[in-house]
Coordinates of N, CA, C and O and ligand atoms in Angstrom, one line a residue:
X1 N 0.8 -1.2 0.0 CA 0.0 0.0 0.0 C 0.9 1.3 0.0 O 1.9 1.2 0.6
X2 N 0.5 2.6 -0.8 CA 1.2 3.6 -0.9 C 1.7 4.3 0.7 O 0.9 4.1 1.7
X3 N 2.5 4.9 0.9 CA 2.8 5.9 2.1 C 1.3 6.5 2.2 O 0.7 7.1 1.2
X4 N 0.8 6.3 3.5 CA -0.4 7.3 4.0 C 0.0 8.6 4.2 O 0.7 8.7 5.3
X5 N -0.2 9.9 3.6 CA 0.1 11.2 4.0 C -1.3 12.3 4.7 O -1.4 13.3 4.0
X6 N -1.9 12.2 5.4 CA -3.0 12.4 5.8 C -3.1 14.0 6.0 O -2.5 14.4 7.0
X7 N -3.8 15.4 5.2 CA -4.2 16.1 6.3 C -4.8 16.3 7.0 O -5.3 15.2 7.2
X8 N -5.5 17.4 7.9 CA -5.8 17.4 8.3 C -6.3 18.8 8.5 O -5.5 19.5 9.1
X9 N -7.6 19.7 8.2 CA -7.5 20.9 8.7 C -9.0 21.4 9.0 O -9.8 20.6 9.4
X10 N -9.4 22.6 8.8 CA -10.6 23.0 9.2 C -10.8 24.2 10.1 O -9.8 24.5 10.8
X11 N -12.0 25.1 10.3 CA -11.5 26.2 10.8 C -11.5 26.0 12.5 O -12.1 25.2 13.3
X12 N -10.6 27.2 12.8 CA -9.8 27.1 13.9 C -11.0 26.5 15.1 O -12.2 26.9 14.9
X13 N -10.9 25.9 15.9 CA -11.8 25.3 17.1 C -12.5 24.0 16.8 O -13.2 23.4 17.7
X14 N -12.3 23.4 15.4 CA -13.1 21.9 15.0 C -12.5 21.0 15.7 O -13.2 20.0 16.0
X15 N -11.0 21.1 16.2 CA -10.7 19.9 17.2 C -9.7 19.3 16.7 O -9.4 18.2 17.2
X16 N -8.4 20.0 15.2 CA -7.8 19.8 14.4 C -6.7 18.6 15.5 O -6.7 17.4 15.6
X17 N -5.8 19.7 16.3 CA -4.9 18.9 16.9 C -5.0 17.7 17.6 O -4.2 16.8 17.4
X18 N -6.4 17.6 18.7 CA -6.9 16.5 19.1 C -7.1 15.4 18.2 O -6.7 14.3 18.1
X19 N -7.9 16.0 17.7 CA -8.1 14.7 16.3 C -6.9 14.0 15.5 O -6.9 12.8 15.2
X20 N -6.0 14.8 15.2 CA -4.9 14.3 14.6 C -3.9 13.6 15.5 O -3.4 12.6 15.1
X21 N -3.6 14.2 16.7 CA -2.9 13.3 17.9 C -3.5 11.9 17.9 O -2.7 10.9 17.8
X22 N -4.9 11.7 17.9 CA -5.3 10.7 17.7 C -5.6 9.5 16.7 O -5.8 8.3 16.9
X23 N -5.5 10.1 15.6 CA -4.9 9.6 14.6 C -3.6 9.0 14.1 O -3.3 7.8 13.8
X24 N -3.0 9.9 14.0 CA -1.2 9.5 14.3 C -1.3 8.5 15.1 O -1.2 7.5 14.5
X25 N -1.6 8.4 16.2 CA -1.5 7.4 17.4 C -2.2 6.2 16.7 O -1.3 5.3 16.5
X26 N -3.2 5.8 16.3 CA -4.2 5.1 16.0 C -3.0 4.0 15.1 O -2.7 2.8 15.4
X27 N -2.5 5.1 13.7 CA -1.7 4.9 12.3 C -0.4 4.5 12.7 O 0.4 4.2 11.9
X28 N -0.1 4.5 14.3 CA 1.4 4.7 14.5 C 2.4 5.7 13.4 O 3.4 5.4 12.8
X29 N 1.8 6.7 13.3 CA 2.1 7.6 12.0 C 3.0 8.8 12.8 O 2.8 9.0 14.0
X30 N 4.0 9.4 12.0 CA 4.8 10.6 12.1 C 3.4 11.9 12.7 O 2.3 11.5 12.6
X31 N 3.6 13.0 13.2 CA 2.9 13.9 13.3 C 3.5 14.9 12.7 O 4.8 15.0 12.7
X32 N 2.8 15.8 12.0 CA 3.6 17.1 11.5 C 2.6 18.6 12.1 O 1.5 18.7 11.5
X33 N 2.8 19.4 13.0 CA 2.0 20.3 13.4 C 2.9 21.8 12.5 O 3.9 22.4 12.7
X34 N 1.5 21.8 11.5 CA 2.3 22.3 10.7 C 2.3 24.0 10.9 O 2.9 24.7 10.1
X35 N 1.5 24.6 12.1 CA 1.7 25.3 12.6 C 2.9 26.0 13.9 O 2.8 27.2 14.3
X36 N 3.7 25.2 14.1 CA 4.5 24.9 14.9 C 6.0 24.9 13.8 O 7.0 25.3 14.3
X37 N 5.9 24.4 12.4 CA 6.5 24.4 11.5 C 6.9 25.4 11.1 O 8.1 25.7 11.2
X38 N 5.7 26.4 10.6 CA 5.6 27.8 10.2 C 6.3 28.8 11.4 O 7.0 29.7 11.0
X39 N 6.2 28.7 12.4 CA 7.1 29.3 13.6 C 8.5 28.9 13.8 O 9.6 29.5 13.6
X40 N 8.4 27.8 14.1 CA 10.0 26.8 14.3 C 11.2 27.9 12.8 O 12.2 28.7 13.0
X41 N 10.7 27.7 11.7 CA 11.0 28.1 10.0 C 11.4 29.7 10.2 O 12.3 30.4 9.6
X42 N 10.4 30.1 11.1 CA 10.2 31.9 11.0 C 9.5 32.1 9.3 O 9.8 33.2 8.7
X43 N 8.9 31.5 8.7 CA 8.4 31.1 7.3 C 6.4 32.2 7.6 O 5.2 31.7 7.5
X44 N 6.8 33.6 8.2 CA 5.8 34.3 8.2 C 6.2 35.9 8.2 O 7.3 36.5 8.0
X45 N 5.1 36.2 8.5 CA 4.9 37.9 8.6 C 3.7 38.3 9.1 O 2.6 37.8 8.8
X46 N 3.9 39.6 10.3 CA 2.9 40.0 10.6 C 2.3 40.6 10.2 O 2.8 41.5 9.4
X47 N 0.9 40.6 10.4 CA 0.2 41.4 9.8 C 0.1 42.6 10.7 O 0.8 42.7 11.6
X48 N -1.0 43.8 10.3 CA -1.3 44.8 10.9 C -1.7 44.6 12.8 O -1.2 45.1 13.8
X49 N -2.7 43.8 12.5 CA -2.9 43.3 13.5 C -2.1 42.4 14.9 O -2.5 42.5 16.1
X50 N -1.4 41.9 14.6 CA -0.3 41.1 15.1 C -0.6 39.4 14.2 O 0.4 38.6 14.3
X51 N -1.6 39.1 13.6 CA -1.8 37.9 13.1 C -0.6 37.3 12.4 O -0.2 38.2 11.6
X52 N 0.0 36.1 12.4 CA 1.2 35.6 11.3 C 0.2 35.4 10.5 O -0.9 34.9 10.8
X53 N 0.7 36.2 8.9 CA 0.9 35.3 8.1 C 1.5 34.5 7.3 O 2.4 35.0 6.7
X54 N 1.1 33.1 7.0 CA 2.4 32.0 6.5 C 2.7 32.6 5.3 O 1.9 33.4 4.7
X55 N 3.8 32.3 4.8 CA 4.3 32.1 3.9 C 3.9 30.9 3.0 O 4.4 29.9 3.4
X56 N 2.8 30.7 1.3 CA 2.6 29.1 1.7 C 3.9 28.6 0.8 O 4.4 27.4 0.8
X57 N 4.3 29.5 0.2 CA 5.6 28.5 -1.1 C 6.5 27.9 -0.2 O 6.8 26.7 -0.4
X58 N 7.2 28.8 1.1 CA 7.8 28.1 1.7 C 7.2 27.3 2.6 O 7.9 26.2 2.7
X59 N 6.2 27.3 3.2 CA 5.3 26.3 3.9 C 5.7 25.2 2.8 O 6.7 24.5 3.0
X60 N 5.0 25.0 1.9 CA 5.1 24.1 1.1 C 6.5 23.1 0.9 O 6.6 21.9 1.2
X61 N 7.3 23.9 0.5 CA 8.9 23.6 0.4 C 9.0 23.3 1.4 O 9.3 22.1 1.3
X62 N 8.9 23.8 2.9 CA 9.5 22.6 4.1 C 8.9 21.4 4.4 O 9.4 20.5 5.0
X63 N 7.5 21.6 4.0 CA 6.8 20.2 4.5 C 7.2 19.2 3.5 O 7.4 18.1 4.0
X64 N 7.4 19.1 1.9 CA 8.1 18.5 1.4 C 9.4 17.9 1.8 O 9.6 16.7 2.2
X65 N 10.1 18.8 1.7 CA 11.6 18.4 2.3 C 11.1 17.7 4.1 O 12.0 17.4 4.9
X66 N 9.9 17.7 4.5 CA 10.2 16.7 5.8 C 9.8 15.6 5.1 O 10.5 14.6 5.1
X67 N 9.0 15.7 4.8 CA 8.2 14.5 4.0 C 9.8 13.5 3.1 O 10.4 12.5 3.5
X68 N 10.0 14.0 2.4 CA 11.5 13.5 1.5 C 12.3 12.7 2.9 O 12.8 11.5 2.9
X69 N 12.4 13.4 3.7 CA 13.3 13.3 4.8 C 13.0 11.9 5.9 O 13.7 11.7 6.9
X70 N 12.1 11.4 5.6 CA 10.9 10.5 6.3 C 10.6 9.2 5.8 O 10.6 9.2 4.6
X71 N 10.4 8.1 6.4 CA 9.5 7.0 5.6 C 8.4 7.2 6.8 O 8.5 7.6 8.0
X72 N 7.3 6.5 6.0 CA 6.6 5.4 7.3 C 5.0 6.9 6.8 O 5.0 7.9 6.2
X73 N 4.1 6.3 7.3 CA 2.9 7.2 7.8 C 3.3 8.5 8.3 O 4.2 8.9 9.1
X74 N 1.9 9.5 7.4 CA 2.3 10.8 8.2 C 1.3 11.8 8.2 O 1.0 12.4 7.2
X75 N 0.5 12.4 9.9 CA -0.4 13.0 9.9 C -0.2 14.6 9.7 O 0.5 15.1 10.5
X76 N -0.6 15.1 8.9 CA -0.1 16.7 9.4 C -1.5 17.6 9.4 O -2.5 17.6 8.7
X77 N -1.1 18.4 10.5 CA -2.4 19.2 11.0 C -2.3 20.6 11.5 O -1.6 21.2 12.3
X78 N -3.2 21.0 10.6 CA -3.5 22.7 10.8 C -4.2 23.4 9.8 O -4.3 22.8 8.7
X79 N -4.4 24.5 9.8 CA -5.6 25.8 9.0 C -4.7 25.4 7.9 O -5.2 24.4 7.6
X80 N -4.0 25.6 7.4 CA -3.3 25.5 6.1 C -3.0 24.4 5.6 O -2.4 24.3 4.5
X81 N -3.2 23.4 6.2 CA -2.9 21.7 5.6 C -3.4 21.5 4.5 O -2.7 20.9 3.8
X82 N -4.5 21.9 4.0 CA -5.5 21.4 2.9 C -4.5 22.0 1.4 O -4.3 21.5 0.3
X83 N -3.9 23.6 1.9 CA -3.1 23.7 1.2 C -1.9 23.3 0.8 O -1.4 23.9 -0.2
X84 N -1.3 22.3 1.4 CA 0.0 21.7 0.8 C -0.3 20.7 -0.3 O -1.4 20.2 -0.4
X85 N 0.8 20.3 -1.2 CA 0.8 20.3 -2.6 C 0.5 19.0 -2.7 O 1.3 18.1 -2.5
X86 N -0.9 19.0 -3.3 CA -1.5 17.9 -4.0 C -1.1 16.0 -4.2 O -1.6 15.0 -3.9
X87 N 0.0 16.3 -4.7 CA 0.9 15.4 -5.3 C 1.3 14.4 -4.3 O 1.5 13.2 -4.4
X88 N 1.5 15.3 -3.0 CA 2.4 14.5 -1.4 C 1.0 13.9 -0.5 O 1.1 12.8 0.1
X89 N -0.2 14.6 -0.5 CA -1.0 14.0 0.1 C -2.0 13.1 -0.5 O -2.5 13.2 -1.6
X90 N -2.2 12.2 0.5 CA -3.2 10.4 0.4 C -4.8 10.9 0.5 O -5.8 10.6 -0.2
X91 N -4.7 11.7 1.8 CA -6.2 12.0 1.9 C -5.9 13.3 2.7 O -4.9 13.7 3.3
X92 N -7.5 14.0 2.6 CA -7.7 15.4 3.1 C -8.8 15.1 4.2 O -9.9 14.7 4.0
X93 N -8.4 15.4 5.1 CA -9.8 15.0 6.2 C -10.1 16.8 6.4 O -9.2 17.7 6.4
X94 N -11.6 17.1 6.6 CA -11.8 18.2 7.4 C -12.6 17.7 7.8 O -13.4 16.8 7.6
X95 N -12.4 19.0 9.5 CA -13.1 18.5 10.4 C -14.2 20.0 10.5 O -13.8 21.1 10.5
X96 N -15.3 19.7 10.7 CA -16.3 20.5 10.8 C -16.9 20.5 12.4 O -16.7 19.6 13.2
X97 N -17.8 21.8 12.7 CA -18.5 21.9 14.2 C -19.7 23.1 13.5 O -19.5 23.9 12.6
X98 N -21.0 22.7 14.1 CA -21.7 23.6 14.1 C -21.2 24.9 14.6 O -20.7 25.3 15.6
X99 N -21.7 25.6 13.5 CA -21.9 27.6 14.2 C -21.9 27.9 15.5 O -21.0 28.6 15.9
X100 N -22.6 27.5 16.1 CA -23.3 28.0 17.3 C -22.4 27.6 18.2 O -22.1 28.3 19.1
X101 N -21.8 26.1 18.0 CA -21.2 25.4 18.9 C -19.7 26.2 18.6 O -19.3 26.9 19.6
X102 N -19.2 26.3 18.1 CA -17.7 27.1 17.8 C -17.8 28.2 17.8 O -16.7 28.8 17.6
X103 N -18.9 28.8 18.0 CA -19.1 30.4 18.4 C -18.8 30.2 20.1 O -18.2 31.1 20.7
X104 N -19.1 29.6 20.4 CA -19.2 29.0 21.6 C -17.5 29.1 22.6 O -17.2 29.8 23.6
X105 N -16.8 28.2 21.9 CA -16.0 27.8 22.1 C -14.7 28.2 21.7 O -13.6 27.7 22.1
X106 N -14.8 29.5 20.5 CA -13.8 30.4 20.5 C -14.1 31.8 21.1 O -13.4 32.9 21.1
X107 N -15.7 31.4 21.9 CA -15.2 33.0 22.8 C -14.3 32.7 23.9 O -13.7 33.5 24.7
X108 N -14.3 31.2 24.0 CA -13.1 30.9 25.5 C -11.5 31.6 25.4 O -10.7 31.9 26.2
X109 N -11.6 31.6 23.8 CA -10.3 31.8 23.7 C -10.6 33.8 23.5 O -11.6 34.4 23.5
X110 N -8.8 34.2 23.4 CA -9.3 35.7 23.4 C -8.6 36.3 22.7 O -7.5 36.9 22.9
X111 N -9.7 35.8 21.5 CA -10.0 36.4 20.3 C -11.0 37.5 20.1 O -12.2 37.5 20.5
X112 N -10.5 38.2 19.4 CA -11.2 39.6 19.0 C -12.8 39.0 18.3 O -12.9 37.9 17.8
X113 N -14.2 40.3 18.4 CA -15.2 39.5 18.4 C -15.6 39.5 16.3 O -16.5 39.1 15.6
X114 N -14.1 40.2 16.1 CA -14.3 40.2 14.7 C -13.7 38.8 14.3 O -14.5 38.0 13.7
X115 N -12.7 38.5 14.4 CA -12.3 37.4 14.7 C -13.0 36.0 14.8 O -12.9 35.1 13.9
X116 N -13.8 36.0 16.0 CA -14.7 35.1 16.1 C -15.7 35.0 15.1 O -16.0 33.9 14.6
X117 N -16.4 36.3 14.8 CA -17.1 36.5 13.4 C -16.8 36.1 12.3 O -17.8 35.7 11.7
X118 N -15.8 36.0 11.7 CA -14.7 35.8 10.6 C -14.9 34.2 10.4 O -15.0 33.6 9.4
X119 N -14.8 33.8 11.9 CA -14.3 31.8 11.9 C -15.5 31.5 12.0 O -15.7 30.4 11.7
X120 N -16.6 32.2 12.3 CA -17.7 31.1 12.7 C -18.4 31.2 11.1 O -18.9 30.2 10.6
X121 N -18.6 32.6 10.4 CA -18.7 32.7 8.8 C -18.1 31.6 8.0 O -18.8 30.9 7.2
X122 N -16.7 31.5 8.4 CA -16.3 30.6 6.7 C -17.1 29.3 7.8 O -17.9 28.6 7.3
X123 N -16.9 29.1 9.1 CA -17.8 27.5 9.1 C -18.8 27.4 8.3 O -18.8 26.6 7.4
X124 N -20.0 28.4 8.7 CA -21.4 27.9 8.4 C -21.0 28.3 6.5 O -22.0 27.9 5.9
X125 N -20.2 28.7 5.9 CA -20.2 28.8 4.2 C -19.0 28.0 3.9 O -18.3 28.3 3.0
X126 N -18.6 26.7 4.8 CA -17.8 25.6 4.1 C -16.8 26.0 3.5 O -16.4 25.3 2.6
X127 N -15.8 27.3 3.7 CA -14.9 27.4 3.0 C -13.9 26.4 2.9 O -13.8 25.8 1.9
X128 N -12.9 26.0 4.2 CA -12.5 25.7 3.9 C -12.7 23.9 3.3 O -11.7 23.3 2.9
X129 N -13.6 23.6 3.4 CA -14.2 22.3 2.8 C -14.1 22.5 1.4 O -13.6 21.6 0.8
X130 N -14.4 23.6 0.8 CA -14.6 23.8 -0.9 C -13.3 24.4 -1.7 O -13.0 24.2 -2.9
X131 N -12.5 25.3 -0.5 CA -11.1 25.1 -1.3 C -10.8 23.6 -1.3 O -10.5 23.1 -2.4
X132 N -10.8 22.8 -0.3 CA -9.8 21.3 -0.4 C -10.4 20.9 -1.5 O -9.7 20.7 -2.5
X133 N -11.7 20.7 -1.6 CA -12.3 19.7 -3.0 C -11.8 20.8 -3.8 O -12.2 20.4 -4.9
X134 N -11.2 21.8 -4.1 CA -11.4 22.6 -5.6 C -9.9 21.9 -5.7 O -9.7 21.1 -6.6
X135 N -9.0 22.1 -4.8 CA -7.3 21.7 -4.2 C -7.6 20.0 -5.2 O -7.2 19.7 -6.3
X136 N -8.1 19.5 -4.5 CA -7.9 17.9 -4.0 C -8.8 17.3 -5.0 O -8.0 16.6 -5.7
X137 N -9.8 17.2 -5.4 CA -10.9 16.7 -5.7 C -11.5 16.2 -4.7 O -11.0 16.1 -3.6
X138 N -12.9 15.6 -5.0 CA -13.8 15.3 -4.0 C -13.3 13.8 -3.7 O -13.3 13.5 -2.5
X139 N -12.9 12.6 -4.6 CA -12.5 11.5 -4.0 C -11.5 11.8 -3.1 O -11.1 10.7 -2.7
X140 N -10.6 13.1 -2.4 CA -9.5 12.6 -1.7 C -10.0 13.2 -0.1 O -9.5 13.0 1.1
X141 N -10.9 13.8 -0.5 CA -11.4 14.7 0.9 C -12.7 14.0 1.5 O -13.7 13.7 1.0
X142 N -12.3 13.8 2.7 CA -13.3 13.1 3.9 C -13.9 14.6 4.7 O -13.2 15.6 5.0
X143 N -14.8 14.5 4.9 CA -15.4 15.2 5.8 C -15.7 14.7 7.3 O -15.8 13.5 7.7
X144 N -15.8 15.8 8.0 CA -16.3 14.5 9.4 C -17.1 15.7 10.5 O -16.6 16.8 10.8
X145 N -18.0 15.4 10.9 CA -19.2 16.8 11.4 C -18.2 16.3 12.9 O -18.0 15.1 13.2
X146 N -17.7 17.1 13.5 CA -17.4 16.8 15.0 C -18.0 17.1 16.1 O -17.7 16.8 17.3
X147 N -19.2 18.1 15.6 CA -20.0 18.8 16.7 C -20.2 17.3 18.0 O -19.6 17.4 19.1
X148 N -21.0 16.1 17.7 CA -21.1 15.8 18.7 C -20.1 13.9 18.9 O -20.3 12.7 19.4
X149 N -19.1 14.8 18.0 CA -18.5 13.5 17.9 C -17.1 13.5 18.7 O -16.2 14.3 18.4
X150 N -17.0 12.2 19.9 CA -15.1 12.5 20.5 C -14.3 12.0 19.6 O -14.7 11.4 18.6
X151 N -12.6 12.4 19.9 CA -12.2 12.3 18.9 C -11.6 10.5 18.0 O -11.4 10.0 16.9
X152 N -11.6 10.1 19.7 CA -11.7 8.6 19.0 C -12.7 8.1 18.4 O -12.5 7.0 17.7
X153 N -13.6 8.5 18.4 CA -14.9 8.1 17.6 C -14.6 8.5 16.1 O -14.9 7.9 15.0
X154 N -14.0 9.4 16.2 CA -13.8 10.2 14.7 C -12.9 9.5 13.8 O -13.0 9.6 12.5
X155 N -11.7 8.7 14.5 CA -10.7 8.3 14.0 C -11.6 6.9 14.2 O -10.6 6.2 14.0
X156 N -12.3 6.3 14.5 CA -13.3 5.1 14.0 C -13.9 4.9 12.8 O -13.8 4.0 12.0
X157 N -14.6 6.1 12.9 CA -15.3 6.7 11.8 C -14.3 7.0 9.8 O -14.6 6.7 8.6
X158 N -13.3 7.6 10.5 CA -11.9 7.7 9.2 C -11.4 6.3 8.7 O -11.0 6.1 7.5
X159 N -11.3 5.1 9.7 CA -10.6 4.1 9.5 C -11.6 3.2 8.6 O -11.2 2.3 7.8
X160 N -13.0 3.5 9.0 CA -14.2 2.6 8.5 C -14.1 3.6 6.9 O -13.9 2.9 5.8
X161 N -14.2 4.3 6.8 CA -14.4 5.2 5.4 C -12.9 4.5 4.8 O -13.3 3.7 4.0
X162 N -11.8 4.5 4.8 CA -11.2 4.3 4.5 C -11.4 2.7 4.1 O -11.4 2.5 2.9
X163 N -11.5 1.7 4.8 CA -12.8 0.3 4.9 C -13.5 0.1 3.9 O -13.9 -1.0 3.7
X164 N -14.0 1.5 3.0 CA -15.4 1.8 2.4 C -16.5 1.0 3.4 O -17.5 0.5 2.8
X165 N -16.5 1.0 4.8 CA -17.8 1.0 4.9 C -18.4 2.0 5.6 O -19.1 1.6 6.5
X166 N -18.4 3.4 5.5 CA -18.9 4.6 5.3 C -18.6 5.2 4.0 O -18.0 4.7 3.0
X167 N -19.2 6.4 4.2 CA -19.2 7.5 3.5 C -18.9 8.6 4.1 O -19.9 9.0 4.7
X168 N -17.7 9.5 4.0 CA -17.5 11.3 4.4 C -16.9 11.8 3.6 O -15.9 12.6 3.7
X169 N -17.7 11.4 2.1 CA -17.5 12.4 1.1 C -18.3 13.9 1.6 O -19.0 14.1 2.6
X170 N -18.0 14.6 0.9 CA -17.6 16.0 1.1 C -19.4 16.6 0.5 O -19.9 16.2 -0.5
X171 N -20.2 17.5 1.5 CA -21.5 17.9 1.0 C -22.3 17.4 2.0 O -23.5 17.9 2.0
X172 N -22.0 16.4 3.2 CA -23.3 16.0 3.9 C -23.5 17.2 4.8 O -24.6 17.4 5.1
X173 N -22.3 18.2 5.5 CA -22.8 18.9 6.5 C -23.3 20.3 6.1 O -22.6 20.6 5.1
X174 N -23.8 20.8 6.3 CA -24.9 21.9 5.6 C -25.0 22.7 6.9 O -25.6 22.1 7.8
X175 N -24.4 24.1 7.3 CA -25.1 24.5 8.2 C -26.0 25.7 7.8 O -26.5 26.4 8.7
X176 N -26.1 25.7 7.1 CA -26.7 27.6 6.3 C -27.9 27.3 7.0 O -28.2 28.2 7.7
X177 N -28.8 26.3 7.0 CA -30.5 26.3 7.7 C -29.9 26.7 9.5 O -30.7 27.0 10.4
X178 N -28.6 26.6 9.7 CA -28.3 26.7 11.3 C -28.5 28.1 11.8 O -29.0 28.6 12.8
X179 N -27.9 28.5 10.5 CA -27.2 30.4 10.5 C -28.9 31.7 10.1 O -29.5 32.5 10.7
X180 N -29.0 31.2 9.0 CA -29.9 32.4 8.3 C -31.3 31.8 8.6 O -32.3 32.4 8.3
Ligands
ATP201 N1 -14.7 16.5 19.5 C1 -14.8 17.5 20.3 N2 -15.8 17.6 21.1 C2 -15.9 18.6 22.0 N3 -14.9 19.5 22.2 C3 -13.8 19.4 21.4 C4 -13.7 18.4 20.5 N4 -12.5 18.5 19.8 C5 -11.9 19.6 20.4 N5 -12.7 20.1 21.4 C6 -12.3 21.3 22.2 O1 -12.3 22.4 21.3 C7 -11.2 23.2 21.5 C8 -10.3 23.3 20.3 O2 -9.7 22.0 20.0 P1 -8.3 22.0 19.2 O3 -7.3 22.9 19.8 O4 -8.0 20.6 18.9 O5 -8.8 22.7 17.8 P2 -8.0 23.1 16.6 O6 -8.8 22.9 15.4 O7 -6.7 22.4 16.6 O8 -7.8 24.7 16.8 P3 -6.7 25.6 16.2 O9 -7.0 25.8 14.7 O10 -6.8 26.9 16.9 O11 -5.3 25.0 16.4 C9 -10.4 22.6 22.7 O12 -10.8 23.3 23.8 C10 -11.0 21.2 22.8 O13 -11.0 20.7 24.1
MG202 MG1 -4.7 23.2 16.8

């Protein structure tokens, strides 16, 4: 069977890191937190605000060169995963949370309420779900609703799809009837 290269991403608060800890673990698989990458690298710039932003060509170029650098299984996880180049990754997992619930749960964090606005938007309008399928196509991207799912459940759920005996092709979670 080919090297498993797995991402992993979705907007900020779906549960990226947990889930992929748990995954890797599951795959006995490498981890790549590719947020931690982009820092470790200095492969950014701030913005006005104080926000980084990545760099993706170099993003790109070092997750390669780890990847080159590596055998064996390899999870990598964060907001920009879905972005790395086509060619290197097996499968695209996103992880999804209802509106309401991630509105929720990024006011814990202290983030600005524009901010919060911003993340809980692209959730309920699937952005980053519909770049990966424009990225990836639809056979490589799994979906997975996490609102009321733990994360070993989820990585149950990925191993059975993978199985074909599910389905988390890309289109079942819909929150627009949640929002408007
Ligand atoms: N399946 C889940 N059910 C309930 N709560 C969860 C679930 N997964 C994660 N959480 C909670 O949501 C919060 C965000 O989780 P996590 O840090 O893994 O998200 P993330 O997607 O990695 O966020 P970021 O993009 O900021 O790195 C944590 O407080 C965590 O405890
Ligand atoms: Mg995280």
């Amino acid at each position: 069977m080919a090297r498993l290269v797995i991402a992993v991403s979705g907007t900020p608060g779906t549960g990226k890191s947990i889930f992929a800890r748990a995954l890797a673990k599951k795959l006995n698989a490498q981890m790549i937190d590719l947020n931690a990458l982009i820092r470790r690298k200095k492969i950014y710039r701030l913005d006005v605000d104080g926000t980084k932003i990545a760099d993706l060509q170099k993003m790109r170029r070092e997750f390669v060169r780890t990847i080159r650098a590596s055998r064996g299984p390899v999870v990598v996880e964060g907001l920009l995963a879905h972005l790395l180049p086509k060619r290197y990754l097996t499968h695209v997992i996103i992880l999804r949370t209802k509106p309401k619930v991630l509105e929720r749960r990024l006011r814990t964090r202290k983030y600005s309420k524009v901010k919060i606005r911003d993340n809980v938007e692209s959730e309920a309008l699937s952005i980053i779900l519909w770049e990966s399928v424009q990225a990836h196509g639809m056979g490589k991207v799994y979906e997975i609703d996490m609102t009321k799912l733990r994360s070993d459940a989820a990585v149950k759920l990925f191993s059975d799809a993978l199985d074909g005996k599910v389905s988390l092709r890309p289109g079942k979670v819909d929150w627009l009837e949640e929002v408007f």
